[in-house]
Amino acid sequence: MGNLLKVLTREIENYPHFFLDFENAQPTDGEREVWNQISAVLQDSESMLADLQAYKGAGQEIREAIQNPNDIQLQEKAWNSVCPLVVRLKRFYEFSLRLEKALQSLLESLTCPPYTPTQHLEREQALAKEFAEILHFTLRFDELKMRNPAIQNDFSYYRRTISRNRINNMHLDIENEVNNEMANRMSLFYAEATPMLKTLSNATTHFVSENKTLPIENTTDCLSTMASVCKVMLETPEYRSRFTSEETLMFCMRVMVGVIILYDHVHPVGAFSKTSKIDMKGCIKVLKEQPPDTVEGLLNALRFTTKHLNDESTSKQIRAMLQ
């Protein structure tokens, strides 16, 4: 598989046929500086996911405290249970800010003239792999977050309590860690069903609006090319046989969905329009051919975190496929 991107000699229906080697790409000297920067961020991603997966919440302690408002011991027990959890939630939020900067650095590298998106993917193979890894992490994080209502409950209790205790002039050490301003920003982050995806969507939109001299097509073509490549890899037995594990298959599906969502937020008419460079019917079909329990989270991401699905320009067939 040597190369991340092997360009084949044929194109069908104007969709590119590539193989992205998500398993073996290594940075060239020209990529090394940006690659090291992104790699330093990504090395913490697995520990973030492990922490989120292990997040149990303080639901029992909070319920007892609310039911017994005059019992000081129960109030303290709930508070002492929630505080370390809020510190953990702050770590996740701060990681999203690091991820946002990492994505913008990657977009700069993968969209700058004079190269086309395809040429960039050929030349900066390891950076394209890191872009894919960011998307993979993002969808995994958001899938776990959506299944864990304790996060919102814990943080809501924290905000109510810290507000009440400030009125009572109680000294709270945690305010050094999560003050009111930080709590407000975190609250906006966790209010999103898919907070990491929202962060990346905003970062991509911001990148396009800030780089006014860069044609928007440089960014959208990079995203649509990656989506099309992932679709072809998933639907072609010859390519799928090269995956060394089921996890690589899931990786490829998450990347495909991630770039579709970013494209839909950045492109003026979105991913679902007839003029879109992404074969949405083909992408949805590939997902629906997998076991439902493995892809339901990805289909929900397309249903609920895209921007243009409910536009009039979206075909009834595509809407029906996602119902």
C-alpha positions as a Python dict, from the first residue, in 0.01 Angstrom:
ca = {
    (1, 'M'): (0, 0, 0),
    (2, 'G'): (312, 224, 18),
    (3, 'N'): (140, 548, -76),
    (4, 'L'): (-152, 711, 97),
    (5, 'L'): (-296, 803, -236),
    (6, 'K'): (-273, 584, -544),
    (7, 'V'): (-439, 753, -839),
    (8, 'L'): (-595, 506, -1079),
    (9, 'T'): (-623, 575, -1448),
    (10, 'R'): (-1001, 578, -1474),
    (11, 'E'): (-1289, 790, -1350),
    (12, 'I'): (-1652, 684, -1353),
    (13, 'E'): (-1932, 942, -1338),
    (14, 'N'): (-1670, 1210, -1269),
    (15, 'Y'): (-1596, 1069, -923),
    (16, 'P'): (-1225, 1010, -855),
    (17, 'H'): (-1099, 659, -787),
    (18, 'F'): (-816, 654, -532),
    (19, 'F'): (-688, 436, -256),
    (20, 'L'): (-601, 622, 64),
    (21, 'D'): (-361, 429, 279),
    (22, 'F'): (-488, 525, 623),
    (23, 'E'): (-251, 278, 785),
    (24, 'N'): (101, 349, 659),
    (25, 'A'): (151, 708, 539),
    (26, 'Q'): (471, 872, 664),
    (27, 'P'): (559, 1245, 645),
    (28, 'T'): (807, 1379, 390),
    (29, 'D'): (1059, 1646, 490),
    (30, 'G'): (828, 1913, 349),
    (31, 'E'): (539, 1796, 568),
    (32, 'R'): (741, 1738, 884),
    (33, 'E'): (685, 2071, 1060),
    (34, 'V'): (306, 2076, 1027),
    (35, 'W'): (288, 1699, 1080),
    (36, 'N'): (475, 1729, 1411),
    (37, 'Q'): (243, 2007, 1524),
    (38, 'I'): (-70, 1803, 1448),
    (39, 'S'): (81, 1482, 1583),
    (40, 'A'): (140, 1651, 1920),
    (41, 'V'): (-234, 1719, 1941),
    (42, 'L'): (-346, 1379, 1815),
    (43, 'Q'): (-129, 1189, 2063),
    (44, 'D'): (-377, 1290, 2335),
    (45, 'S'): (-686, 1183, 2142),
    (46, 'E'): (-700, 821, 2264),
    (47, 'S'): (-671, 925, 2630),
    (48, 'M'): (-955, 1173, 2575),
    (49, 'L'): (-1175, 898, 2435),
    (50, 'A'): (-1082, 661, 2717),
    (51, 'D'): (-1169, 930, 2975),
    (52, 'L'): (-1501, 999, 2806),
    (53, 'Q'): (-1585, 630, 2780),
    (54, 'A'): (-1514, 588, 3152),
    (55, 'Y'): (-1727, 891, 3246),
    (56, 'K'): (-1997, 767, 3485),
    (57, 'G'): (-2135, 1094, 3620),
    (58, 'A'): (-2259, 1188, 3965),
    (59, 'G'): (-2629, 1127, 3907),
    (60, 'Q'): (-2693, 940, 4232),
    (61, 'E'): (-2516, 1197, 4451),
    (62, 'I'): (-2692, 1485, 4274),
    (63, 'R'): (-3036, 1325, 4317),
    (64, 'E'): (-2979, 1271, 4690),
    (65, 'A'): (-2860, 1630, 4735),
    (66, 'I'): (-3161, 1772, 4552),
    (67, 'Q'): (-3405, 1553, 4745),
    (68, 'N'): (-3247, 1655, 5078),
    (69, 'P'): (-3162, 2025, 5041),
    (70, 'N'): (-3102, 2077, 5414),
    (71, 'D'): (-2858, 1787, 5453),
    (72, 'I'): (-2515, 1956, 5439),
    (73, 'Q'): (-2329, 1626, 5417),
    (74, 'L'): (-2522, 1520, 5107),
    (75, 'Q'): (-2465, 1864, 4950),
    (76, 'E'): (-2092, 1832, 5009),
    (77, 'K'): (-2087, 1474, 4883),
    (78, 'A'): (-2256, 1578, 4555),
    (79, 'W'): (-2029, 1880, 4517),
    (80, 'N'): (-1714, 1676, 4581),
    (81, 'S'): (-1831, 1420, 4325),
    (82, 'V'): (-1909, 1677, 4056),
    (83, 'C'): (-1597, 1897, 4084),
    (84, 'P'): (-1343, 1645, 3945),
    (85, 'L'): (-1589, 1560, 3667),
    (86, 'V'): (-1612, 1928, 3569),
    (87, 'V'): (-1232, 1947, 3558),
    (88, 'R'): (-1241, 1649, 3320),
    (89, 'L'): (-1507, 1823, 3105),
    (90, 'K'): (-1282, 2128, 3090),
    (91, 'R'): (-1000, 1910, 2953),
    (92, 'F'): (-1229, 1787, 2674),
    (93, 'Y'): (-1333, 2143, 2592),
    (94, 'E'): (-972, 2267, 2585),
    (95, 'F'): (-880, 1977, 2358),
    (96, 'S'): (-1149, 2093, 2113),
    (97, 'L'): (-970, 2430, 2092),
    (98, 'R'): (-640, 2257, 2014),
    (99, 'L'): (-817, 2046, 1751),
    (100, 'E'): (-964, 2360, 1595),
    (101, 'K'): (-617, 2513, 1549),
    (102, 'A'): (-481, 2183, 1417),
    (103, 'L'): (-756, 2160, 1154),
    (104, 'Q'): (-693, 2514, 1033),
    (105, 'S'): (-320, 2439, 994),
    (106, 'L'): (-405, 2131, 790),
    (107, 'L'): (-650, 2319, 569),
    (108, 'E'): (-382, 2581, 501),
    (109, 'S'): (-142, 2310, 387),
    (110, 'L'): (-394, 2108, 184),
    (111, 'T'): (-559, 2396, -4),
    (112, 'C'): (-286, 2650, -84),
    (113, 'P'): (-203, 2733, -449),
    (114, 'P'): (-67, 2636, -692),
    (115, 'Y'): (-169, 2272, -637),
    (116, 'T'): (-516, 2121, -682),
    (117, 'P'): (-672, 1919, -396),
    (118, 'T'): (-577, 1595, -572),
    (119, 'Q'): (-217, 1711, -612),
    (120, 'H'): (-206, 1812, -245),
    (121, 'L'): (-330, 1470, -138),
    (122, 'E'): (-60, 1311, -352),
    (123, 'R'): (217, 1537, -224),
    (124, 'E'): (112, 1566, 144),
    (125, 'Q'): (-6, 1214, 209),
    (126, 'A'): (72, 1207, 581),
    (127, 'L'): (-111, 1537, 637),
    (128, 'A'): (-420, 1399, 464),
    (129, 'K'): (-399, 1099, 698),
    (130, 'E'): (-385, 1334, 1000),
    (131, 'F'): (-690, 1519, 868),
    (132, 'A'): (-866, 1183, 851),
    (133, 'E'): (-755, 1101, 1207),
    (134, 'I'): (-902, 1428, 1337),
    (135, 'L'): (-1236, 1345, 1174),
    (136, 'H'): (-1223, 989, 1305),
    (137, 'F'): (-1163, 1112, 1661),
    (138, 'T'): (-1435, 1376, 1629),
    (139, 'L'): (-1710, 1135, 1530),
    (140, 'R'): (-1605, 882, 1794),
    (141, 'F'): (-1605, 1152, 2063),
    (142, 'D'): (-1947, 1282, 1964),
    (143, 'E'): (-2097, 931, 1946),
    (144, 'L'): (-1985, 872, 2307),
    (145, 'K'): (-2104, 1215, 2422),
    (146, 'M'): (-2451, 1167, 2272),
    (147, 'R'): (-2492, 842, 2464),
    (148, 'N'): (-2400, 1002, 2797),
    (149, 'P'): (-2667, 1237, 2939),
    (150, 'A'): (-2474, 1251, 3268),
    (151, 'I'): (-2241, 1510, 3113),
    (152, 'Q'): (-2516, 1769, 3073),
    (153, 'N'): (-2671, 1683, 3409),
    (154, 'D'): (-2341, 1713, 3597),
    (155, 'F'): (-2250, 2041, 3435),
    (156, 'S'): (-2595, 2192, 3491),
    (157, 'Y'): (-2574, 2102, 3861),
    (158, 'Y'): (-2227, 2254, 3879),
    (159, 'R'): (-2342, 2582, 3726),
    (160, 'R'): (-2649, 2606, 3952),
    (161, 'T'): (-2446, 2532, 4262),
    (162, 'I'): (-2159, 2765, 4186),
    (163, 'S'): (-2406, 3047, 4120),
    (164, 'R'): (-2588, 2980, 4447),
    (165, 'N'): (-2268, 2950, 4647),
    (166, 'R'): (-2133, 3274, 4507),
    (167, 'I'): (-2441, 3448, 4646),
    (168, 'N'): (-2366, 3289, 4983),
    (169, 'N'): (-2005, 3417, 4958),
    (170, 'M'): (-1868, 3066, 4988),
    (171, 'H'): (-1506, 3027, 4879),
    (172, 'L'): (-1476, 2767, 4606),
    (173, 'D'): (-1134, 2639, 4499),
    (174, 'I'): (-1278, 2506, 4176),
    (175, 'E'): (-1341, 2861, 4057),
    (176, 'N'): (-966, 2885, 3997),
    (177, 'E'): (-1007, 2593, 3757),
    (178, 'V'): (-1348, 2667, 3599),
    (179, 'N'): (-1455, 3026, 3654),
    (180, 'N'): (-1781, 3175, 3534),
    (181, 'E'): (-1644, 3282, 3195),
    (182, 'M'): (-1499, 2936, 3129),
    (183, 'A'): (-1825, 2775, 3246),
    (184, 'N'): (-2021, 2988, 2996),
    (185, 'R'): (-1799, 2877, 2707),
    (186, 'M'): (-1814, 2515, 2817),
    (187, 'S'): (-2191, 2536, 2848),
    (188, 'L'): (-2224, 2645, 2484),
    (189, 'F'): (-1991, 2362, 2379),
    (190, 'Y'): (-2178, 2085, 2566),
    (191, 'A'): (-2519, 2218, 2465),
    (192, 'E'): (-2442, 2089, 2113),
    (193, 'A'): (-2548, 1732, 2034),
    (194, 'T'): (-2215, 1687, 1853),
    (195, 'P'): (-1981, 1945, 2007),
    (196, 'M'): (-1655, 1838, 1840),
    (197, 'L'): (-1816, 1828, 1496),
    (198, 'K'): (-1966, 2170, 1556),
    (199, 'T'): (-1620, 2299, 1651),
    (200, 'L'): (-1468, 2163, 1329),
    (201, 'S'): (-1754, 2293, 1115),
    (202, 'N'): (-1712, 2640, 1264),
    (203, 'A'): (-1335, 2619, 1219),
    (204, 'T'): (-1371, 2525, 851),
    (205, 'T'): (-1626, 2801, 788),
    (206, 'H'): (-1397, 3048, 968),
    (207, 'F'): (-1099, 2932, 760),
    (208, 'V'): (-1289, 3001, 436),
    (209, 'S'): (-1413, 3343, 549),
    (210, 'E'): (-1070, 3451, 678),
    (211, 'N'): (-883, 3346, 361),
    (212, 'K'): (-1069, 3566, 115),
    (213, 'T'): (-796, 3541, -151),
    (214, 'L'): (-825, 3160, -153),
    (215, 'P'): (-1107, 3034, -379),
    (216, 'I'): (-1367, 2848, -174),
    (217, 'E'): (-1337, 2563, -428),
    (218, 'N'): (-988, 2488, -296),
    (219, 'T'): (-1146, 2391, 36),
    (220, 'T'): (-1467, 2229, -88),
    (221, 'D'): (-1284, 2028, -356),
    (222, 'C'): (-1044, 1896, -93),
    (223, 'L'): (-1342, 1780, 116),
    (224, 'S'): (-1542, 1637, -174),
    (225, 'T'): (-1239, 1451, -309),
    (226, 'M'): (-1182, 1282, 27),
    (227, 'A'): (-1553, 1191, 54),
    (228, 'S'): (-1557, 1042, -296),
    (229, 'V'): (-1236, 849, -238),
    (230, 'C'): (-1369, 697, 86),
    (231, 'K'): (-1694, 597, -87),
    (232, 'V'): (-1509, 419, -368),
    (233, 'M'): (-1280, 242, -120),
    (234, 'L'): (-1579, 120, 80),
    (235, 'E'): (-1786, -2, -216),
    (236, 'T'): (-1503, -169, -410),
    (237, 'P'): (-1413, -520, -287),
    (238, 'E'): (-1062, -491, -434),
    (239, 'Y'): (-992, -190, -211),
    (240, 'R'): (-1175, -316, 97),
    (241, 'S'): (-966, -632, 88),
    (242, 'R'): (-662, -413, 155),
    (243, 'F'): (-795, -301, 494),
    (244, 'T'): (-612, -496, 763),
    (245, 'S'): (-892, -464, 1020),
    (246, 'E'): (-1259, -384, 1075),
    (247, 'E'): (-1145, -72, 1258),
    (248, 'T'): (-997, 61, 933),
    (249, 'L'): (-1338, 7, 771),
    (250, 'M'): (-1505, 212, 1047),
    (251, 'F'): (-1228, 469, 1020),
    (252, 'C'): (-1300, 511, 650),
    (253, 'M'): (-1676, 548, 709),
    (254, 'R'): (-1626, 808, 983),
    (255, 'V'): (-1390, 1010, 764),
    (256, 'M'): (-1638, 1001, 476),
    (257, 'V'): (-1922, 1128, 697),
    (258, 'G'): (-1698, 1388, 859),
    (259, 'V'): (-1588, 1548, 532),
    (260, 'I'): (-1947, 1541, 400),
    (261, 'I'): (-2062, 1740, 705),
    (262, 'L'): (-1779, 1992, 673),
    (263, 'Y'): (-1850, 2029, 300),
    (264, 'D'): (-2220, 2082, 373),
    (265, 'H'): (-2140, 2362, 618),
    (266, 'V'): (-1889, 2539, 393),
    (267, 'H'): (-2029, 2499, 41),
    (268, 'P'): (-2293, 2763, -48),
    (269, 'V'): (-2551, 2503, -161),
    (270, 'G'): (-2423, 2213, 49),
    (271, 'A'): (-2362, 1842, -2),
    (272, 'F'): (-2718, 1738, -93),
    (273, 'S'): (-2771, 1959, -397),
    (274, 'K'): (-2771, 1812, -749),
    (275, 'T'): (-2467, 2031, -822),
    (276, 'S'): (-2275, 1888, -526),
    (277, 'K'): (-1947, 1715, -611),
    (278, 'I'): (-2029, 1443, -359),
    (279, 'D'): (-2236, 1140, -465),
    (280, 'M'): (-2463, 1154, -159),
    (281, 'K'): (-2685, 864, -273),
    (282, 'G'): (-2378, 647, -315),
    (283, 'C'): (-2234, 750, 24),
    (284, 'I'): (-2560, 681, 209),
    (285, 'K'): (-2601, 349, 25),
    (286, 'V'): (-2254, 239, 136),
    (287, 'L'): (-2336, 320, 498),
    (288, 'K'): (-2673, 142, 489),
    (289, 'E'): (-2509, -175, 361),
    (290, 'Q'): (-2325, -207, 695),
    (291, 'P'): (-2477, -362, 1013),
    (292, 'P'): (-2726, -102, 1149),
    (293, 'D'): (-2577, -94, 1499),
    (294, 'T'): (-2235, 8, 1362),
    (295, 'V'): (-2353, 296, 1142),
    (296, 'E'): (-2661, 438, 1317),
    (297, 'G'): (-2448, 708, 1483),
    (298, 'L'): (-2303, 807, 1144),
    (299, 'L'): (-2645, 820, 979),
    (300, 'N'): (-2769, 1033, 1269),
    (301, 'A'): (-2476, 1267, 1216),
    (302, 'L'): (-2589, 1316, 855),
    (303, 'R'): (-2951, 1361, 967),
    (304, 'F'): (-2895, 1605, 1249),
    (305, 'T'): (-2562, 1788, 1206),
    (306, 'T'): (-2573, 1879, 836),
    (307, 'K'): (-2696, 2221, 729),
    (308, 'H'): (-2873, 2165, 396),
    (309, 'L'): (-3051, 1828, 425),
    (310, 'N'): (-3392, 1994, 455),
    (311, 'D'): (-3337, 2245, 173),
    (312, 'E'): (-3587, 2236, -113),
    (313, 'S'): (-3302, 2147, -349),
    (314, 'T'): (-3245, 1814, -167),
    (315, 'S'): (-3407, 1530, -361),
    (316, 'K'): (-3691, 1334, -202),
    (317, 'Q'): (-3494, 1016, -265),
    (318, 'I'): (-3202, 1131, -49),
    (319, 'R'): (-3437, 1241, 229),
    (320, 'A'): (-3615, 905, 212),
    (321, 'M'): (-3283, 721, 236),
    (322, 'L'): (-3204, 905, 560),
    (323, 'Q'): (-3547, 867, 720),
}
